[in-house]
PDB file of C-alpha atoms in Angstrom:
ATOM      1  CA  MET A   1       0.000   0.000   0.000  1.00  0.00           C
ATOM      2  CA  LYS A   2       2.883   2.365   0.835  1.00  0.00           C
ATOM      3  CA  LYS A   3       4.439   1.733  -2.568  1.00  0.00           C
ATOM      4  CA  ILE A   4       1.206   2.618  -4.354  1.00  0.00           C
ATOM      5  CA  ALA A   5       0.856   5.849  -2.358  1.00  0.00           C
ATOM      6  CA  ILE A   6       4.463   6.820  -3.115  1.00  0.00           C
ATOM      7  CA  ILE A   7       4.004   6.074  -6.819  1.00  0.00           C
ATOM      8  CA  LEU A   8       0.783   8.120  -6.943  1.00  0.00           C
ATOM      9  CA  VAL A   9       2.414  11.084  -5.194  1.00  0.00           C
ATOM     10  CA  ALA A  10       5.424  10.910  -7.530  1.00  0.00           C
ATOM     11  CA  ALA A  11       3.140  10.745 -10.574  1.00  0.00           C
ATOM     12  CA  MET A  12       1.117  13.748  -9.356  1.00  0.00           C
ATOM     13  CA  LEU A  13       4.292  15.769  -8.769  1.00  0.00           C
ATOM     14  CA  ALA A  14       5.611  14.881 -12.220  1.00  0.00           C
ATOM     15  CA  CYS A  15       2.330  15.978 -13.821  1.00  0.00           C
ATOM     16  CA  MET A  16       2.318  19.249 -11.888  1.00  0.00           C
ATOM     17  CA  MET A  17       5.909  20.063 -12.877  1.00  0.00           C
ATOM     18  CA  THR A  18       5.255  19.208 -16.523  1.00  0.00           C
ATOM     19  CA  ALA A  19       2.155  21.397 -16.644  1.00  0.00           C
ATOM     20  CA  CYS A  20       4.027  24.421 -15.308  1.00  0.00           C
ATOM     21  CA  GLY A  21       7.202  23.933 -17.308  1.00  0.00           C
ATOM     22  CA  GLY A  22       5.791  24.566 -20.764  1.00  0.00           C
ATOM     23  CA  GLU A  23       4.537  28.089 -20.191  1.00  0.00           C
ATOM     24  CA  GLU A  24       6.513  30.952 -21.654  1.00  0.00           C
ATOM     25  CA  LYS A  25       6.839  34.031 -19.491  1.00  0.00           C
ATOM     26  CA  VAL A  26       4.929  36.976 -20.919  1.00  0.00           C
ATOM     27  CA  HIS A  27       6.967  40.163 -20.821  1.00  0.00           C
ATOM     28  CA  ASP A  28       5.293  43.546 -20.626  1.00  0.00           C
ATOM     29  CA  PHE A  29       7.334  46.536 -19.537  1.00  0.00           C
ATOM     30  CA  ALA A  30       8.354  49.987 -20.677  1.00  0.00           C
ATOM     31  CA  VAL A  31      11.646  49.837 -22.571  1.00  0.00           C
ATOM     32  CA  GLU A  32      12.681  53.083 -20.869  1.00  0.00           C
ATOM     33  CA  ASP A  33      12.414  51.417 -17.444  1.00  0.00           C
ATOM     34  CA  LEU A  34      14.729  48.517 -18.258  1.00  0.00           C
ATOM     35  CA  ALA A  35      17.209  50.740 -20.110  1.00  0.00           C
ATOM     36  CA  LYS A  36      17.303  53.155 -17.174  1.00  0.00           C
ATOM     37  CA  ASP A  37      17.788  50.291 -14.692  1.00  0.00           C
ATOM     38  CA  LEU A  38      20.669  48.933 -16.770  1.00  0.00           C
ATOM     39  CA  ARG A  39      22.262  52.393 -16.867  1.00  0.00           C
ATOM     40  CA  GLU A  40      21.769  53.177 -13.174  1.00  0.00           C
ATOM     41  CA  ASN A  41      22.460  49.763 -11.625  1.00  0.00           C
ATOM     42  CA  ILE A  42      25.668  48.907 -13.444  1.00  0.00           C
ATOM     43  CA  GLU A  43      28.969  50.715 -13.126  1.00  0.00           C
ATOM     44  CA  TYR A  44      30.222  51.952 -16.482  1.00  0.00           C
ATOM     45  CA  GLU A  45      33.657  53.275 -17.347  1.00  0.00           C
ATOM     46  CA  ASP A  46      32.148  56.122 -19.345  1.00  0.00           C
ATOM     47  CA  GLU A  47      29.073  58.325 -19.154  1.00  0.00           C
ATOM     48  CA  LEU A  48      26.192  56.939 -21.201  1.00  0.00           C
ATOM     49  CA  THR A  49      23.698  59.355 -22.720  1.00  0.00           C
ATOM     50  CA  GLN A  50      20.280  58.593 -24.120  1.00  0.00           C
ATOM     51  CA  SER A  51      20.011  58.796 -27.886  1.00  0.00           C
ATOM     52  CA  ARG A  52      17.212  60.027 -30.078  1.00  0.00           C
ATOM     53  CA  ASP A  53      15.203  57.600 -32.193  1.00  0.00           C
ATOM     54  CA  ALA A  54      16.891  58.715 -35.423  1.00  0.00           C
ATOM     55  CA  VAL A  55      20.307  57.800 -33.991  1.00  0.00           C
ATOM     56  CA  PHE A  56      19.078  54.334 -33.005  1.00  0.00           C
ATOM     57  CA  TYR A  57      17.753  53.605 -36.505  1.00  0.00           C
ATOM     58  CA  MET A  58      20.902  54.967 -38.147  1.00  0.00           C
ATOM     59  CA  ILE A  59      23.339  53.023 -35.949  1.00  0.00           C
ATOM     60  CA  TYR A  60      21.561  49.659 -36.063  1.00  0.00           C
ATOM     61  CA  GLY A  61      20.023  49.928 -39.538  1.00  0.00           C
ATOM     62  CA  VAL A  62      16.699  48.640 -38.239  1.00  0.00           C
ATOM     63  CA  ASP A  63      13.496  49.328 -40.177  1.00  0.00           C
ATOM     64  CA  GLU A  64      11.171  51.518 -38.094  1.00  0.00           C
ATOM     65  CA  SER A  65       8.186  49.316 -38.988  1.00  0.00           C
ATOM     66  CA  LEU A  66       9.662  46.510 -36.833  1.00  0.00           C
ATOM     67  CA  VAL A  67       9.795  48.590 -33.648  1.00  0.00           C
ATOM     68  CA  LYS A  68       7.020  49.622 -31.264  1.00  0.00           C
ATOM     69  CA  SER A  69       9.388  51.477 -28.941  1.00  0.00           C
ATOM     70  CA  GLN A  70      13.071  51.667 -28.114  1.00  0.00           C
ATOM     71  CA  CYS A  71      15.417  53.283 -25.630  1.00  0.00           C
ATOM     72  CA  SER A  72      19.173  53.433 -26.164  1.00  0.00           C
ATOM     73  CA  TYR A  73      22.187  54.837 -24.345  1.00  0.00           C
ATOM     74  CA  PHE A  74      25.608  55.249 -25.922  1.00  0.00           C
ATOM     75  CA  SER A  75      29.075  56.058 -24.596  1.00  0.00           C
ATOM     76  CA  THR A  76      30.036  59.715 -24.807  1.00  0.00           C
ATOM     77  CA  ASN A  77      33.728  58.878 -25.308  1.00  0.00           C
ATOM     78  CA  ALA A  78      35.739  56.149 -26.949  1.00  0.00           C
ATOM     79  CA  THR A  79      34.335  53.083 -25.207  1.00  0.00           C
ATOM     80  CA  THR A  80      32.051  50.425 -26.631  1.00  0.00           C
ATOM     81  CA  GLU A  81      29.601  50.612 -23.744  1.00  0.00           C
ATOM     82  CA  GLU A  82      25.995  50.855 -24.856  1.00  0.00           C
ATOM     83  CA  ILE A  83      22.471  49.824 -23.942  1.00  0.00           C
ATOM     84  CA  SER A  84      19.547  49.281 -26.290  1.00  0.00           C
ATOM     85  CA  VAL A  85      16.157  47.929 -25.275  1.00  0.00           C
ATOM     86  CA  VAL A  86      13.601  47.418 -28.034  1.00  0.00           C
ATOM     87  CA  GLU A  87       9.982  46.326 -28.062  1.00  0.00           C
ATOM     88  CA  CYS A  88       9.284  44.846 -31.484  1.00  0.00           C
ATOM     89  CA  VAL A  89       5.981  44.361 -33.286  1.00  0.00           C
ATOM     90  CA  ASP A  90       6.304  40.557 -33.142  1.00  0.00           C
ATOM     91  CA  LYS A  91       8.759  37.698 -32.562  1.00  0.00           C
ATOM     92  CA  ASP A  92       9.989  37.704 -36.167  1.00  0.00           C
ATOM     93  CA  ALA A  93      10.827  41.389 -35.849  1.00  0.00           C
ATOM     94  CA  ALA A  94      12.624  40.622 -32.578  1.00  0.00           C
ATOM     95  CA  GLU A  95      14.842  38.095 -34.370  1.00  0.00           C
ATOM     96  CA  THR A  96      15.634  40.700 -37.038  1.00  0.00           C
ATOM     97  CA  VAL A  97      16.583  43.261 -34.382  1.00  0.00           C
ATOM     98  CA  LYS A  98      18.700  40.649 -32.589  1.00  0.00           C
ATOM     99  CA  LYS A  99      20.591  40.061 -35.840  1.00  0.00           C
ATOM    100  CA  ALA A 100      21.113  43.827 -36.227  1.00  0.00           C
ATOM    101  CA  PHE A 101      22.543  43.947 -32.683  1.00  0.00           C
ATOM    102  CA  GLU A 102      24.892  41.053 -33.478  1.00  0.00           C
ATOM    103  CA  GLU A 103      26.063  42.828 -36.632  1.00  0.00           C
ATOM    104  CA  ARG A 104      26.636  46.042 -34.645  1.00  0.00           C
ATOM    105  CA  VAL A 105      28.797  44.177 -32.115  1.00  0.00           C
ATOM    106  CA  GLU A 106      30.866  42.590 -34.908  1.00  0.00           C
ATOM    107  CA  SER A 107      31.278  45.953 -36.626  1.00  0.00           C
ATOM    108  CA  GLN A 108      32.412  47.530 -33.364  1.00  0.00           C
ATOM    109  CA  LYS A 109      34.954  44.731 -32.866  1.00  0.00           C
ATOM    110  CA  ASN A 110      36.429  45.424 -36.293  1.00  0.00           C
ATOM    111  CA  THR A 111      36.564  49.151 -35.585  1.00  0.00           C
ATOM    112  CA  PHE A 112      38.089  48.945 -32.110  1.00  0.00           C
ATOM    113  CA  GLU A 113      40.588  46.099 -32.571  1.00  0.00           C
ATOM    114  CA  SER A 114      43.082  48.386 -34.303  1.00  0.00           C
ATOM    115  CA  TYR A 115      43.064  51.369 -31.947  1.00  0.00           C
ATOM    116  CA  ALA A 116      41.496  50.230 -28.657  1.00  0.00           C
ATOM    117  CA  PRO A 117      41.916  46.447 -28.436  1.00  0.00           C
ATOM    118  CA  GLN A 118      40.927  46.422 -24.755  1.00  0.00           C
ATOM    119  CA  GLU A 119      37.383  47.264 -25.893  1.00  0.00           C
ATOM    120  CA  VAL A 120      37.166  44.065 -27.957  1.00  0.00           C
ATOM    121  CA  ASP A 121      37.060  41.987 -24.760  1.00  0.00           C
ATOM    122  CA  ARG A 122      34.001  43.910 -23.611  1.00  0.00           C
ATOM    123  CA  LEU A 123      32.380  43.345 -27.025  1.00  0.00           C
ATOM    124  CA  ASP A 124      33.177  39.626 -26.867  1.00  0.00           C
ATOM    125  CA  LYS A 125      31.018  39.505 -23.737  1.00  0.00           C
ATOM    126  CA  ALA A 126      28.198  41.680 -25.116  1.00  0.00           C
ATOM    127  CA  LEU A 127      24.830  40.558 -23.807  1.00  0.00           C
ATOM    128  CA  ILE A 128      22.123  40.171 -26.448  1.00  0.00           C
ATOM    129  CA  THR A 129      18.894  38.589 -25.295  1.00  0.00           C
ATOM    130  CA  VAL A 130      15.402  38.118 -26.696  1.00  0.00           C
ATOM    131  CA  MET A 131      12.423  38.025 -24.331  1.00  0.00           C
ATOM    132  CA  GLY A 132       9.278  37.495 -26.383  1.00  0.00           C
ATOM    133  CA  ASN A 133       8.940  40.632 -28.514  1.00  0.00           C
ATOM    134  CA  TYR A 134      11.697  42.467 -26.607  1.00  0.00           C
ATOM    135  CA  VAL A 135      15.386  42.529 -27.513  1.00  0.00           C
ATOM    136  CA  VAL A 136      18.125  43.826 -25.222  1.00  0.00           C
ATOM    137  CA  LEU A 137      21.732  44.699 -26.008  1.00  0.00           C
ATOM    138  CA  CYS A 138      24.034  45.617 -23.144  1.00  0.00           C
ATOM    139  CA  VAL A 139      27.747  46.121 -23.716  1.00  0.00           C
ATOM    140  CA  THR A 140      29.338  46.313 -20.290  1.00  0.00           C
ATOM    141  CA  SER A 141      32.195  44.820 -18.310  1.00  0.00           C
ATOM    142  CA  ASP A 142      29.676  43.599 -15.710  1.00  0.00           C
ATOM    143  CA  VAL A 143      27.615  41.112 -17.721  1.00  0.00           C
ATOM    144  CA  ASP A 144      26.543  39.213 -14.589  1.00  0.00           C
ATOM    145  CA  ARG A 145      24.982  42.349 -13.136  1.00  0.00           C
ATOM    146  CA  ALA A 146      23.293  43.126 -16.462  1.00  0.00           C
ATOM    147  CA  MET A 147      21.797  39.627 -16.550  1.00  0.00           C
ATOM    148  CA  TYR A 148      20.548  40.083 -12.989  1.00  0.00           C
ATOM    149  CA  VAL A 149      18.835  43.379 -13.877  1.00  0.00           C
ATOM    150  CA  ILE A 150      17.265  41.890 -17.022  1.00  0.00           C
ATOM    151  CA  ASP A 151      16.061  38.783 -15.180  1.00  0.00           C
ATOM    152  CA  ASN A 152      13.935  41.024 -12.960  1.00  0.00           C
ATOM    153  CA  TYR A 153      11.851  41.928 -16.007  1.00  0.00           C
TER     154      TYR A 153
END
């Protein structure tokens, strides 16, 4: 009888864990909030200033029709530090923006390797993550802290 009870309890627990495991977390936040938290809760070597929309689209080469909203901060001097948080119109658009972020990081590596090679290490660790329709790029020396901040969204 004990064996049957143990088997039933184990089966119930397995079913409960399976039912919960398949759900995808729904993200809904203001891009400005996450970008600001990344800027204020991570120590950067340089001052980061918020960019205008036109600068974002020019730098990343992203089509405006893919983006609902975005917030970006860029280094004011010669570092590669930057933050971009984008809410896209759908998951396909998010993948396109992710690719644009990856291309930006590669381009920055090529640019900085000749005159500021220490910046390439930071770019090698660049954090690019997709959360549903949101895409985040954070180029920082403190990737662990950036991941912690992002995980709270």
